[in-house]
């Protein structure tokens, strides 16, 4: 449905690509995945379904860590927070000295 809608308006489908342009590596820039998630949420909104505050995705990347493994070298989870009110605060890794502060006012 997303593809049909984009093509009907003369647009181009977004693509997932590598941040460095290396076609043989993992797709780290996930513009297509993002478009699909946003499209699903728009469909739900039009159907008056409850909104999701967050979306979680698991990305198995890299080589298997052993033969037949479902674990890969760089498998990771990404969480997209769609509702900023869900963010109560954040932390910086040790050693960071950025001037960032909590997005929530006391």
One Martini backbone bead per residue (centre of mass of N, CA, C, O) as a GRO file, in nm:
protein
  106
    1UNK     BB    1   0.058   0.063  -0.021
    2UNK     BB    2   0.293   0.255  -0.002
    3UNK     BB    3   0.400   0.220  -0.286
    4UNK     BB    4   0.144   0.311  -0.434
    5UNK     BB    5   0.132   0.596  -0.311
    6UNK     BB    6   0.407   0.697  -0.405
    7UNK     BB    7   0.367   0.641  -0.711
    8UNK     BB    8   0.104   0.819  -0.745
    9UNK     BB    9   0.291   1.088  -0.661
   10UNK     BB   10   0.592   1.043  -0.794
   11UNK     BB   11   0.761   0.896  -0.604
   12UNK     BB   12   1.013   0.753  -0.399
   13UNK     BB   13   1.138   0.497  -0.256
   14UNK     BB   14   1.278   0.424   0.008
   15UNK     BB   15   1.605   0.336   0.143
   16UNK     BB   16   1.827   0.118   0.257
   17UNK     BB   17   2.152   0.210   0.395
   18UNK     BB   18   2.473   0.282   0.409
   19UNK     BB   19   2.659   0.523   0.562
   20UNK     BB   20   2.921   0.463   0.350
   21UNK     BB   21   2.820   0.311   0.071
   22UNK     BB   22   2.843   0.003   0.135
   23UNK     BB   23   2.689  -0.265  -0.029
   24UNK     BB   24   2.820  -0.507   0.172
   25UNK     BB   25   2.680  -0.394   0.411
   26UNK     BB   26   2.499  -0.290   0.646
   27UNK     BB   27   2.185  -0.133   0.706
   28UNK     BB   28   2.186   0.181   0.881
   29UNK     BB   29   1.992   0.338   0.688
   30UNK     BB   30   1.627   0.338   0.766
   31UNK     BB   31   1.405   0.471   0.562
   32UNK     BB   32   1.207   0.242   0.497
   33UNK     BB   33   1.139   0.147   0.780
   34UNK     BB   34   1.029   0.420   0.874
   35UNK     BB   35   0.802   0.448   0.663
   36UNK     BB   36   0.647   0.195   0.746
   37UNK     BB   37   0.590   0.268   1.039
   38UNK     BB   38   0.444   0.537   0.981
   39UNK     BB   39   0.222   0.415   0.801
   40UNK     BB   40   0.094   0.228   1.008
   41UNK     BB   41   0.017   0.464   1.201
   42UNK     BB   42  -0.171   0.610   1.002
   43UNK     BB   43  -0.375   0.382   0.967
   44UNK     BB   44  -0.453   0.363   1.265
   45UNK     BB   45  -0.554   0.653   1.293
   46UNK     BB   46  -0.779   0.633   1.070
   47UNK     BB   47  -0.907   0.381   1.250
   48UNK     BB   48  -0.905   0.466   1.558
   49UNK     BB   49  -0.653   0.364   1.687
   50UNK     BB   50  -0.431   0.318   1.904
   51UNK     BB   51  -0.142   0.445   1.998
   52UNK     BB   52   0.201   0.425   1.986
   53UNK     BB   53   0.477   0.517   2.178
   54UNK     BB   54   0.643   0.259   2.084
   55UNK     BB   55   0.920   0.104   1.897
   56UNK     BB   56   1.054  -0.223   1.826
   57UNK     BB   57   1.375  -0.339   1.694
   58UNK     BB   58   1.539  -0.616   1.541
   59UNK     BB   59   1.898  -0.640   1.438
   60UNK     BB   60   2.057  -0.864   1.247
   61UNK     BB   61   2.416  -0.834   1.242
   62UNK     BB   62   2.636  -0.985   1.076
   63UNK     BB   63   2.791  -1.247   1.177
   64UNK     BB   64   2.795  -1.536   1.292
   65UNK     BB   65   2.927  -1.657   1.601
   66UNK     BB   66   2.818  -1.936   1.492
   67UNK     BB   67   2.717  -2.212   1.364
   68UNK     BB   68   2.369  -2.160   1.345
   69UNK     BB   69   2.320  -1.890   1.449
   70UNK     BB   70   2.113  -1.614   1.590
   71UNK     BB   71   2.374  -1.479   1.651
   72UNK     BB   72   2.536  -1.169   1.602
   73UNK     BB   73   2.782  -0.937   1.613
   74UNK     BB   74   2.551  -0.671   1.567
   75UNK     BB   75   2.316  -0.714   1.733
   76UNK     BB   76   2.019  -0.503   1.773
   77UNK     BB   77   1.827  -0.258   1.944
   78UNK     BB   78   1.551  -0.047   1.858
   79UNK     BB   79   1.403   0.263   1.980
   80UNK     BB   80   1.097   0.431   1.915
   81UNK     BB   81   0.986   0.746   2.013
   82UNK     BB   82   0.659   0.890   1.955
   83UNK     BB   83   0.631   0.994   2.263
   84UNK     BB   84   0.776   1.239   2.447
   85UNK     BB   85   0.627   1.185   2.728
   86UNK     BB   86   0.804   0.913   2.782
   87UNK     BB   87   1.037   1.102   2.852
   88UNK     BB   88   1.208   1.144   3.166
   89UNK     BB   89   1.508   1.089   3.063
   90UNK     BB   90   1.874   1.093   3.067
   91UNK     BB   91   2.200   0.965   2.980
   92UNK     BB   92   2.547   0.969   3.006
   93UNK     BB   93   2.825   0.855   2.955
   94UNK     BB   94   3.100   0.815   3.087
   95UNK     BB   95   3.296   1.115   3.031
   96UNK     BB   96   3.087   1.301   2.956
   97UNK     BB   97   3.053   1.683   2.879
   98UNK     BB   98   2.786   1.769   2.810
   99UNK     BB   99   2.511   2.020   2.807
  100UNK     BB  100   2.300   1.831   2.857
  101UNK     BB  101   1.954   1.790   2.942
  102UNK     BB  102   1.666   1.737   3.056
  103UNK     BB  103   1.350   1.737   2.882
  104UNK     BB  104   1.229   1.765   3.172
  105UNK     BB  105   1.057   1.956   3.369
  106UNK     BB  106   1.013   2.010   3.717
   0.00000   0.00000   0.00000
